Amino acid sequence: MSAKKKDLLSSAMKRTSEWISSQEVSSDVTVHVGEASFSLHKFPLLSKCGLIKKLMSESKNDSDASVIKIPDIPGGFEAFELTAKFCYGINFDMSTENIAMLRCAAEYLDMTEEHSVENLVVRAEAYLNEVALKSLSSAITVLHKSEDLLPIAERVKLVSRCIDAIAYMTFQESQFCSPTSNNSNNEIVVQQSKQPVVDWWAEDLTVLRIDSFQRVLIAMMARGFKQYGLGPVLMLYAQKSLRGLEIFAKGIKKIEPKQEHEKRVILETIVSLLPREKNAMSVSFLSMLLRAAIYLETTVACRLDLEKRMGLQLPQAVLDDLLIPSYSFTGEHSLFDTDAVQRILMNYLEFEVEGVRLSNNGVDLGSDMERVGKLMENYLAEIASDRNVSLQKFIGLAELIPEQSRVTEDGMYRAVDIYLKAHPNMNDVEKKKVCSLMDCQKLSREACAHAAQNDRLPVQTIVQVLYYEQQRLRGEVTNDSEALPPQPPPPAAAATVLPPKLSSYNDELSKLKRENQDLKLEILKMKMKLKEFEKENEKKSSSTAMSSNHSSPISTASMDKPPLPRKSFMNSVSRKLGKLNPFGITPGRTKPPKDRRHSIS
């Protein structure tokens, strides 16, 4: 027994002894309520309590008829103390804190009108109907106190009456706060009224147990309360009831199994009560619930429901909303739960496809798609540094990002570069698979300049980047020269001054020429590196041949013969690329001169 409960028990027994000492008649009955004992008189108890009268009549033949045990009275010794005061006619205050206990104890002791007029049952019912259930905060307090008095509180319909009163008054509050005017600004007022605003009574509801809270919300909707208005109430209840969960860090669970089960039930109930309207809940709140659901290992249906809701509102998400820890406490898995994010993205794509199919008003969803594409590229760049992210997982997630959502490939190139840097042991085939995720034609000039000097990229990817950048420069020069209108001859007085348009064109043309020269220089540097690599290989092969000749009796005449001409690596690559046509150039469109058919400059 706690110290607080012991103090209450001792004070109750002290007050009882004071009642008895104030009476001139000695006590003739002892009532045991749990661990407390009350020395009282039979007459005041028998005149009002039907249960005590019944117990006394049954124990007339017993030797110890002056002792009565009441172990299961609702409210314990505190409730019996108040009922005993009522039997003795001692005044005490009824309040919202003790009325539920008094009503249930009166029902348990059978203190009805059959035994006395204006008995405790009638007095308690009058206080409930006239005071306690007339205000919202009082009704919530009585319901909260009734949660510890089950099942007798259900039997006297105390719980159902409190729930009905709360539902009715909350609906009246919402009607009072909703706009009713029909002026010209009516539409704006309605839109503002739908914003999630936490009502003053929402904080009071958070003290309720989850089963009572659920019944209150269902009764509110049955009364006509709009479901989207429940969003702030659910958010406040979840933040208070799920407090203390370490859902933002990895490590060993620091929660007791019993507490984990209670919070799991709370979370699953909250998810089942979430509004179905779009944008009724924020993405950050849904992400918090999903983190808690994964941490508490809720049902699969609960987690899939949250992922579906997040997919519906994915354009509103930020990067932190998708960085969901995996909560795998072995340390072998990736840091973030990429499977959940992949399912969220798939749900979004399904919603978009269904929305486009059913939409007949030509709504442009391109802006949302671009936001989602940029968000997912940032997510890929964030998880790319994790060495536990497998190649299949990275490629599978990147391939889900629609191409139409990527205006440029700079974000994808950044993610690929980070992944290659974090996984240095990848072979050439794996590097090619990763680099195939980006379209080199859609890289910006800054990204092309970085990729041309990036040693982590395969040679084929660098060649593609340089080729497409050169084609772009040529196209821009051609388009500018064709779009430039013929300039009239300048007057004699201004023959030495160029027009502003022609001057800007010349500057741009010279700039493009300089960039073209830089690209050519980069290609020449690559060729020189390849030639040096070939020379080193030839030296290595010749040295191995010399060592083998010294060890075997072979005529030196063969060493005097000149070596056969070797095909350069660049020529073989160029011929293979020319046959395979890797850049999608249609044969017959452009025919380079024979002396430059292996050049890509």
PDB file of C-alpha atoms in Angstrom, residues 40-298:
ATOM      1  CA  LEU A  40     -20.313   2.023  13.900  1.00  0.00           C
ATOM      2  CA  HIS A  41     -23.886   1.606  15.152  1.00  0.00           C
ATOM      3  CA  LYS A  42     -26.412  -0.759  13.654  1.00  0.00           C
ATOM      4  CA  PHE A  43     -29.440   1.494  13.734  1.00  0.00           C
ATOM      5  CA  PRO A  44     -28.346   4.311  11.358  1.00  0.00           C
ATOM      6  CA  LEU A  45     -26.860   1.764   8.938  1.00  0.00           C
ATOM      7  CA  LEU A  46     -29.867  -0.562   8.928  1.00  0.00           C
ATOM      8  CA  SER A  47     -32.277   2.327   8.407  1.00  0.00           C
ATOM      9  CA  LYS A  48     -30.700   3.292   5.063  1.00  0.00           C
ATOM     10  CA  CYS A  49     -28.522   0.429   3.701  1.00  0.00           C
ATOM     11  CA  GLY A  50     -30.380  -2.555   2.303  1.00  0.00           C
ATOM     12  CA  LEU A  51     -27.158  -4.560   1.838  1.00  0.00           C
ATOM     13  CA  ILE A  52     -26.117  -4.206   5.480  1.00  0.00           C
ATOM     14  CA  LYS A  53     -29.628  -5.140   6.590  1.00  0.00           C
ATOM     15  CA  LYS A  54     -29.412  -8.279   4.464  1.00  0.00           C
ATOM     16  CA  LEU A  55     -25.951  -9.207   5.786  1.00  0.00           C
ATOM     17  CA  MET A  56     -27.064  -8.676   9.406  1.00  0.00           C
ATOM     18  CA  SER A  57     -30.114 -10.868   8.957  1.00  0.00           C
ATOM     19  CA  GLU A  58     -27.995 -13.637   7.440  1.00  0.00           C
ATOM     20  CA  SER A  59     -25.490 -13.538  10.313  1.00  0.00           C
ATOM     21  CA  LYS A  60     -27.945 -13.611  13.243  1.00  0.00           C
ATOM     22  CA  ASN A  61     -27.083 -17.173  14.138  1.00  0.00           C
ATOM     23  CA  ASP A  62     -23.324 -16.587  13.875  1.00  0.00           C
ATOM     24  CA  SER A  63     -21.240 -16.104  16.965  1.00  0.00           C
ATOM     25  CA  ASP A  64     -19.575 -13.025  15.538  1.00  0.00           C
ATOM     26  CA  ALA A  65     -22.683 -11.210  14.262  1.00  0.00           C
ATOM     27  CA  SER A  66     -21.254  -7.783  15.078  1.00  0.00           C
ATOM     28  CA  VAL A  67     -18.646  -7.959  12.258  1.00  0.00           C
ATOM     29  CA  ILE A  68     -19.560  -7.209   8.635  1.00  0.00           C
ATOM     30  CA  LYS A  69     -17.173  -7.513   5.676  1.00  0.00           C
ATOM     31  CA  ILE A  70     -17.741  -5.459   2.526  1.00  0.00           C
ATOM     32  CA  PRO A  71     -14.659  -6.083   0.353  1.00  0.00           C
ATOM     33  CA  ASP A  72     -15.888  -5.043  -3.091  1.00  0.00           C
ATOM     34  CA  ILE A  73     -17.624  -1.723  -2.573  1.00  0.00           C
ATOM     35  CA  PRO A  74     -16.979   0.701  -5.512  1.00  0.00           C
ATOM     36  CA  GLY A  75     -14.637   3.471  -4.420  1.00  0.00           C
ATOM     37  CA  GLY A  76     -13.220   1.505  -1.488  1.00  0.00           C
ATOM     38  CA  PHE A  77     -13.083   2.850   2.055  1.00  0.00           C
ATOM     39  CA  GLU A  78     -13.382   6.469   0.831  1.00  0.00           C
ATOM     40  CA  ALA A  79     -16.791   5.768  -0.687  1.00  0.00           C
ATOM     41  CA  PHE A  80     -17.940   3.876   2.428  1.00  0.00           C
ATOM     42  CA  GLU A  81     -16.830   6.761   4.649  1.00  0.00           C
ATOM     43  CA  LEU A  82     -19.103   9.159   2.747  1.00  0.00           C
ATOM     44  CA  THR A  83     -22.033   6.752   2.819  1.00  0.00           C
ATOM     45  CA  ALA A  84     -21.566   6.278   6.547  1.00  0.00           C
ATOM     46  CA  LYS A  85     -21.657  10.050   7.014  1.00  0.00           C
ATOM     47  CA  PHE A  86     -24.880  10.139   5.051  1.00  0.00           C
ATOM     48  CA  CYS A  87     -26.352   7.453   7.290  1.00  0.00           C
ATOM     49  CA  TYR A  88     -25.397   9.439  10.414  1.00  0.00           C
ATOM     50  CA  GLY A  89     -26.753  12.653   8.943  1.00  0.00           C
ATOM     51  CA  ILE A  90     -23.367  14.369   8.880  1.00  0.00           C
ATOM     52  CA  ASN A  91     -23.114  17.061   6.234  1.00  0.00           C
ATOM     53  CA  PHE A  92     -20.565  16.735   3.429  1.00  0.00           C
ATOM     54  CA  ASP A  93     -20.154  18.292  -0.015  1.00  0.00           C
ATOM     55  CA  MET A  94     -21.132  16.525  -3.196  1.00  0.00           C
ATOM     56  CA  SER A  95     -18.884  17.431  -6.136  1.00  0.00           C
ATOM     57  CA  THR A  96     -17.960  16.272  -9.596  1.00  0.00           C
ATOM     58  CA  GLU A  97     -14.965  14.543  -8.030  1.00  0.00           C
ATOM     59  CA  ASN A  98     -16.979  12.253  -5.728  1.00  0.00           C
ATOM     60  CA  ILE A  99     -20.454  12.027  -7.291  1.00  0.00           C
ATOM     61  CA  ALA A 100     -19.615   9.019  -9.457  1.00  0.00           C
ATOM     62  CA  MET A 101     -18.202   7.189  -6.446  1.00  0.00           C
ATOM     63  CA  LEU A 102     -21.235   8.090  -4.324  1.00  0.00           C
ATOM     64  CA  ARG A 103     -23.726   6.971  -6.980  1.00  0.00           C
ATOM     65  CA  CYS A 104     -22.037   3.601  -7.476  1.00  0.00           C
ATOM     66  CA  ALA A 105     -21.548   3.015  -3.741  1.00  0.00           C
ATOM     67  CA  ALA A 106     -25.217   3.866  -3.085  1.00  0.00           C
ATOM     68  CA  GLU A 107     -26.240   1.362  -5.748  1.00  0.00           C
ATOM     69  CA  TYR A 108     -23.950  -1.292  -4.284  1.00  0.00           C
ATOM     70  CA  LEU A 109     -25.252  -0.761  -0.707  1.00  0.00           C
ATOM     71  CA  ASP A 110     -28.868  -0.647  -1.940  1.00  0.00           C
ATOM     72  CA  MET A 111     -29.564   2.793  -0.492  1.00  0.00           C
ATOM     73  CA  THR A 112     -32.881   3.257  -2.331  1.00  0.00           C
ATOM     74  CA  GLU A 113     -36.291   4.677  -1.492  1.00  0.00           C
ATOM     75  CA  GLU A 114     -37.453   1.253  -0.296  1.00  0.00           C
ATOM     76  CA  HIS A 115     -35.445   1.706   2.869  1.00  0.00           C
ATOM     77  CA  SER A 116     -35.576   5.460   3.453  1.00  0.00           C
ATOM     78  CA  VAL A 117     -37.082   8.556   1.902  1.00  0.00           C
ATOM     79  CA  GLU A 118     -34.659  10.843   0.106  1.00  0.00           C
ATOM     80  CA  ASN A 119     -32.016   8.174   0.260  1.00  0.00           C
ATOM     81  CA  LEU A 120     -28.517   8.491  -1.231  1.00  0.00           C
ATOM     82  CA  VAL A 121     -29.461   7.116  -4.665  1.00  0.00           C
ATOM     83  CA  VAL A 122     -32.070   9.838  -5.140  1.00  0.00           C
ATOM     84  CA  ARG A 123     -29.749  12.555  -3.831  1.00  0.00           C
ATOM     85  CA  ALA A 124     -26.917  11.460  -6.148  1.00  0.00           C
ATOM     86  CA  GLU A 125     -29.213  11.285  -9.179  1.00  0.00           C
ATOM     87  CA  ALA A 126     -30.527  14.772  -8.478  1.00  0.00           C
ATOM     88  CA  TYR A 127     -26.999  16.168  -8.332  1.00  0.00           C
ATOM     89  CA  LEU A 128     -26.058  14.419 -11.565  1.00  0.00           C
ATOM     90  CA  ASN A 129     -29.055  15.672 -13.508  1.00  0.00           C
ATOM     91  CA  GLU A 130     -29.085  19.204 -12.139  1.00  0.00           C
ATOM     92  CA  VAL A 131     -25.357  19.979 -11.805  1.00  0.00           C
ATOM     93  CA  ALA A 132     -22.788  17.476 -13.006  1.00  0.00           C
ATOM     94  CA  LEU A 133     -24.197  16.720 -16.461  1.00  0.00           C
ATOM     95  CA  LYS A 134     -25.075  20.320 -17.250  1.00  0.00           C
ATOM     96  CA  SER A 135     -21.539  21.482 -18.048  1.00  0.00           C
ATOM     97  CA  LEU A 136     -19.030  19.948 -20.431  1.00  0.00           C
ATOM     98  CA  SER A 137     -16.042  19.945 -18.113  1.00  0.00           C
ATOM     99  CA  SER A 138     -18.076  18.439 -15.247  1.00  0.00           C
ATOM    100  CA  ALA A 139     -19.428  15.663 -17.457  1.00  0.00           C
ATOM    101  CA  ILE A 140     -15.891  14.798 -18.615  1.00  0.00           C
ATOM    102  CA  THR A 141     -14.700  14.695 -14.996  1.00  0.00           C
ATOM    103  CA  VAL A 142     -17.541  12.382 -13.955  1.00  0.00           C
ATOM    104  CA  LEU A 143     -16.830  10.098 -16.917  1.00  0.00           C
ATOM    105  CA  HIS A 144     -13.149   9.988 -16.028  1.00  0.00           C
ATOM    106  CA  LYS A 145     -13.963   9.026 -12.422  1.00  0.00           C
ATOM    107  CA  SER A 146     -16.408   6.372 -13.632  1.00  0.00           C
ATOM    108  CA  GLU A 147     -13.643   4.512 -15.483  1.00  0.00           C
ATOM    109  CA  ASP A 148     -12.451   3.060 -12.146  1.00  0.00           C
ATOM    110  CA  LEU A 149     -15.966   2.072 -11.070  1.00  0.00           C
ATOM    111  CA  LEU A 150     -16.826  -0.471 -13.769  1.00  0.00           C
ATOM    112  CA  PRO A 151     -18.943  -2.525 -14.207  1.00  0.00           C
ATOM    113  CA  ILE A 152     -21.388  -0.985 -11.762  1.00  0.00           C
ATOM    114  CA  ALA A 153     -21.017   2.426 -13.434  1.00  0.00           C
ATOM    115  CA  GLU A 154     -22.260   0.841 -16.664  1.00  0.00           C
ATOM    116  CA  ARG A 155     -25.112  -0.855 -14.823  1.00  0.00           C
ATOM    117  CA  VAL A 156     -26.461   2.420 -13.466  1.00  0.00           C
ATOM    118  CA  LYS A 157     -25.931   3.947 -16.976  1.00  0.00           C
ATOM    119  CA  LEU A 158     -23.604   6.557 -15.576  1.00  0.00           C
ATOM    120  CA  VAL A 159     -21.051   6.115 -18.406  1.00  0.00           C
ATOM    121  CA  SER A 160     -23.599   6.261 -21.224  1.00  0.00           C
ATOM    122  CA  ARG A 161     -25.261   9.374 -19.793  1.00  0.00           C
ATOM    123  CA  CYS A 162     -21.942  11.169 -19.484  1.00  0.00           C
ATOM    124  CA  ILE A 163     -21.006  10.258 -23.065  1.00  0.00           C
ATOM    125  CA  ASP A 164     -24.325  11.487 -24.413  1.00  0.00           C
ATOM    126  CA  ALA A 165     -24.013  14.740 -22.492  1.00  0.00           C
ATOM    127  CA  ILE A 166     -20.469  15.311 -23.765  1.00  0.00           C
ATOM    128  CA  ALA A 167     -21.433  14.556 -27.371  1.00  0.00           C
ATOM    129  CA  TYR A 168     -24.418  16.885 -27.248  1.00  0.00           C
ATOM    130  CA  MET A 169     -22.522  19.791 -25.699  1.00  0.00           C
ATOM    131  CA  THR A 170     -19.514  19.491 -28.019  1.00  0.00           C
ATOM    132  CA  PHE A 171     -21.833  19.494 -31.018  1.00  0.00           C
ATOM    133  CA  GLN A 172     -23.546  22.595 -29.700  1.00  0.00           C
ATOM    134  CA  GLU A 173     -20.152  24.254 -29.244  1.00  0.00           C
ATOM    135  CA  SER A 174     -19.190  23.453 -32.835  1.00  0.00           C
ATOM    136  CA  GLN A 175     -22.487  24.815 -34.128  1.00  0.00           C
ATOM    137  CA  PHE A 176     -22.029  27.971 -32.120  1.00  0.00           C
ATOM    138  CA  CYS A 177     -18.519  28.516 -33.502  1.00  0.00           C
ATOM    139  CA  SER A 178     -19.429  27.711 -37.130  1.00  0.00           C
ATOM    140  CA  PRO A 179     -20.344  30.587 -39.488  1.00  0.00           C
ATOM    141  CA  THR A 180     -24.018  31.166 -40.174  1.00  0.00           C
ATOM    142  CA  SER A 181     -23.974  34.447 -42.092  1.00  0.00           C
ATOM    143  CA  ASN A 182     -24.767  34.611 -45.776  1.00  0.00           C
ATOM    144  CA  ASN A 183     -22.798  37.715 -46.655  1.00  0.00           C
ATOM    145  CA  SER A 184     -20.461  38.123 -49.584  1.00  0.00           C
ATOM    146  CA  ASN A 185     -17.526  36.766 -47.585  1.00  0.00           C
ATOM    147  CA  ASN A 186     -19.371  33.612 -46.557  1.00  0.00           C
ATOM    148  CA  GLU A 187     -17.101  31.319 -48.573  1.00  0.00           C
ATOM    149  CA  ILE A 188     -13.975  32.686 -46.942  1.00  0.00           C
ATOM    150  CA  VAL A 189     -15.468  32.248 -43.472  1.00  0.00           C
ATOM    151  CA  VAL A 190     -16.380  28.618 -44.179  1.00  0.00           C
ATOM    152  CA  GLN A 191     -12.906  27.910 -45.432  1.00  0.00           C
ATOM    153  CA  GLN A 192     -11.372  29.402 -42.334  1.00  0.00           C
ATOM    154  CA  SER A 193     -13.713  27.446 -40.063  1.00  0.00           C
ATOM    155  CA  LYS A 194     -12.397  24.186 -41.508  1.00  0.00           C
ATOM    156  CA  GLN A 195      -8.873  24.885 -40.373  1.00  0.00           C
ATOM    157  CA  PRO A 196      -7.713  22.559 -37.561  1.00  0.00           C
ATOM    158  CA  VAL A 197      -8.218  24.652 -34.439  1.00  0.00           C
ATOM    159  CA  VAL A 198      -7.960  22.974 -31.052  1.00  0.00           C
ATOM    160  CA  ASP A 199     -11.100  23.709 -29.049  1.00  0.00           C
ATOM    161  CA  TRP A 200     -10.961  24.541 -25.371  1.00  0.00           C
ATOM    162  CA  TRP A 201     -12.551  21.234 -24.384  1.00  0.00           C
ATOM    163  CA  ALA A 202     -10.080  19.059 -26.339  1.00  0.00           C
ATOM    164  CA  GLU A 203      -7.534  19.246 -23.525  1.00  0.00           C
ATOM    165  CA  ASP A 204     -10.136  17.922 -21.069  1.00  0.00           C
ATOM    166  CA  LEU A 205     -10.812  14.879 -23.253  1.00  0.00           C
ATOM    167  CA  THR A 206      -7.178  13.783 -23.095  1.00  0.00           C
ATOM    168  CA  VAL A 207      -7.617  12.584 -19.499  1.00  0.00           C
ATOM    169  CA  LEU A 208     -10.012   9.861 -20.625  1.00  0.00           C
ATOM    170  CA  ARG A 209      -9.016   6.273 -21.151  1.00  0.00           C
ATOM    171  CA  ILE A 210      -8.769   5.212 -24.789  1.00  0.00           C
ATOM    172  CA  ASP A 211     -11.978   3.145 -24.752  1.00  0.00           C
ATOM    173  CA  SER A 212     -13.977   6.018 -23.232  1.00  0.00           C
ATOM    174  CA  PHE A 213     -12.321   8.476 -25.624  1.00  0.00           C
ATOM    175  CA  GLN A 214     -13.310   6.313 -28.587  1.00  0.00           C
ATOM    176  CA  ARG A 215     -16.925   6.067 -27.438  1.00  0.00           C
ATOM    177  CA  VAL A 216     -17.107   9.839 -26.958  1.00  0.00           C
ATOM    178  CA  LEU A 217     -15.837  10.538 -30.489  1.00  0.00           C
ATOM    179  CA  ILE A 218     -18.230   8.012 -32.032  1.00  0.00           C
ATOM    180  CA  ALA A 219     -21.130   9.602 -30.147  1.00  0.00           C
ATOM    181  CA  MET A 220     -20.021  13.049 -31.318  1.00  0.00           C
ATOM    182  CA  MET A 221     -20.085  11.944 -34.965  1.00  0.00           C
ATOM    183  CA  ALA A 222     -23.479  10.323 -34.424  1.00  0.00           C
ATOM    184  CA  ARG A 223     -24.727  13.700 -33.167  1.00  0.00           C
ATOM    185  CA  GLY A 224     -23.527  15.361 -36.377  1.00  0.00           C
ATOM    186  CA  PHE A 225     -20.030  16.512 -35.459  1.00  0.00           C
ATOM    187  CA  LYS A 226     -17.938  16.813 -38.642  1.00  0.00           C
ATOM    188  CA  GLN A 227     -15.230  14.173 -38.842  1.00  0.00           C
ATOM    189  CA  TYR A 228     -12.552  16.575 -40.078  1.00  0.00           C
ATOM    190  CA  GLY A 229     -13.062  18.532 -36.846  1.00  0.00           C
ATOM    191  CA  LEU A 230     -11.834  15.523 -34.872  1.00  0.00           C
ATOM    192  CA  GLY A 231      -8.329  15.897 -36.331  1.00  0.00           C
ATOM    193  CA  PRO A 232      -6.993  18.385 -33.747  1.00  0.00           C
ATOM    194  CA  VAL A 233      -8.571  16.396 -30.899  1.00  0.00           C
ATOM    195  CA  LEU A 234      -6.910  13.180 -32.071  1.00  0.00           C
ATOM    196  CA  MET A 235      -3.604  14.965 -32.553  1.00  0.00           C
ATOM    197  CA  LEU A 236      -3.678  16.355 -29.022  1.00  0.00           C
ATOM    198  CA  TYR A 237      -4.669  13.001 -27.511  1.00  0.00           C
ATOM    199  CA  ALA A 238      -1.934  11.156 -29.443  1.00  0.00           C
ATOM    200  CA  GLN A 239       0.775  13.615 -28.451  1.00  0.00           C
ATOM    201  CA  LYS A 240      -0.139  13.249 -24.791  1.00  0.00           C
ATOM    202  CA  SER A 241      -0.745   9.504 -24.645  1.00  0.00           C
ATOM    203  CA  LEU A 242       2.240   8.451 -26.795  1.00  0.00           C
ATOM    204  CA  ARG A 243       4.676  10.720 -25.006  1.00  0.00           C
ATOM    205  CA  GLY A 244       7.927   9.083 -23.964  1.00  0.00           C
ATOM    206  CA  LEU A 245       8.411   6.806 -26.976  1.00  0.00           C
ATOM    207  CA  GLU A 246      11.930   7.027 -28.391  1.00  0.00           C
ATOM    208  CA  ILE A 247      10.776   6.966 -32.008  1.00  0.00           C
ATOM    209  CA  PHE A 248      13.483   9.227 -33.395  1.00  0.00           C
ATOM    210  CA  ALA A 249      16.542   7.148 -32.537  1.00  0.00           C
ATOM    211  CA  LYS A 250      17.787   3.599 -32.884  1.00  0.00           C
ATOM    212  CA  GLY A 251      18.692   1.377 -29.984  1.00  0.00           C
ATOM    213  CA  ILE A 252      17.299  -1.123 -27.543  1.00  0.00           C
ATOM    214  CA  LYS A 253      13.663  -0.621 -26.570  1.00  0.00           C
ATOM    215  CA  LYS A 254      13.320   1.043 -23.189  1.00  0.00           C
ATOM    216  CA  ILE A 255       9.689   0.231 -22.492  1.00  0.00           C
ATOM    217  CA  GLU A 256       7.948  -2.370 -20.368  1.00  0.00           C
ATOM    218  CA  PRO A 257       5.867  -5.022 -22.206  1.00  0.00           C
ATOM    219  CA  LYS A 258       2.687  -3.992 -20.396  1.00  0.00           C
ATOM    220  CA  GLN A 259       3.164  -0.336 -21.229  1.00  0.00           C
ATOM    221  CA  GLU A 260       4.039  -1.248 -24.815  1.00  0.00           C
ATOM    222  CA  HIS A 261       0.770  -3.173 -25.162  1.00  0.00           C
ATOM    223  CA  GLU A 262      -1.253  -0.268 -23.759  1.00  0.00           C
ATOM    224  CA  LYS A 263       0.330   2.224 -26.127  1.00  0.00           C
ATOM    225  CA  ARG A 264      -0.119  -0.160 -29.047  1.00  0.00           C
ATOM    226  CA  VAL A 265      -3.862  -0.349 -28.354  1.00  0.00           C
ATOM    227  CA  ILE A 266      -4.018   3.447 -28.068  1.00  0.00           C
ATOM    228  CA  LEU A 267      -2.230   3.956 -31.375  1.00  0.00           C
ATOM    229  CA  GLU A 268      -4.330   1.440 -33.302  1.00  0.00           C
ATOM    230  CA  THR A 269      -7.510   3.039 -31.951  1.00  0.00           C
ATOM    231  CA  ILE A 270      -6.357   6.535 -32.917  1.00  0.00           C
ATOM    232  CA  VAL A 271      -5.548   5.395 -36.458  1.00  0.00           C
ATOM    233  CA  SER A 272      -9.001   3.844 -36.791  1.00  0.00           C
ATOM    234  CA  LEU A 273     -10.568   7.180 -35.804  1.00  0.00           C
ATOM    235  CA  LEU A 274      -8.575   9.379 -38.220  1.00  0.00           C
ATOM    236  CA  PRO A 275     -10.734  11.438 -40.618  1.00  0.00           C
ATOM    237  CA  ARG A 276     -10.997  10.194 -44.183  1.00  0.00           C
ATOM    238  CA  GLU A 277     -10.981  13.667 -45.704  1.00  0.00           C
ATOM    239  CA  LYS A 278      -7.819  14.661 -47.546  1.00  0.00           C
ATOM    240  CA  ASN A 279      -5.578  17.161 -45.725  1.00  0.00           C
ATOM    241  CA  ALA A 280      -7.499  16.652 -42.473  1.00  0.00           C
ATOM    242  CA  MET A 281      -4.216  15.653 -40.798  1.00  0.00           C
ATOM    243  CA  SER A 282      -0.746  17.022 -41.478  1.00  0.00           C
ATOM    244  CA  VAL A 283       1.885  14.804 -43.079  1.00  0.00           C
ATOM    245  CA  SER A 284       4.255  15.373 -40.166  1.00  0.00           C
ATOM    246  CA  PHE A 285       1.639  14.040 -37.721  1.00  0.00           C
ATOM    247  CA  LEU A 286       1.002  10.993 -39.920  1.00  0.00           C
ATOM    248  CA  SER A 287       4.753  10.416 -40.094  1.00  0.00           C
ATOM    249  CA  MET A 288       4.950  10.556 -36.305  1.00  0.00           C
ATOM    250  CA  LEU A 289       2.173   7.979 -36.028  1.00  0.00           C
ATOM    251  CA  LEU A 290       3.915   5.728 -38.568  1.00  0.00           C
ATOM    252  CA  ARG A 291       7.160   5.906 -36.616  1.00  0.00           C
ATOM    253  CA  ALA A 292       5.290   4.931 -33.448  1.00  0.00           C
ATOM    254  CA  ALA A 293       3.454   2.126 -35.278  1.00  0.00           C
ATOM    255  CA  ILE A 294       6.733   0.617 -36.483  1.00  0.00           C
ATOM    256  CA  TYR A 295       8.320   1.029 -33.059  1.00  0.00           C
ATOM    257  CA  LEU A 296       5.387  -0.555 -31.206  1.00  0.00           C
ATOM    258  CA  GLU A 297       4.957  -3.298 -33.844  1.00  0.00           C
ATOM    259  CA  THR A 298       1.276  -2.653 -34.468  1.00  0.00           C
TER     260      THR A 298
END
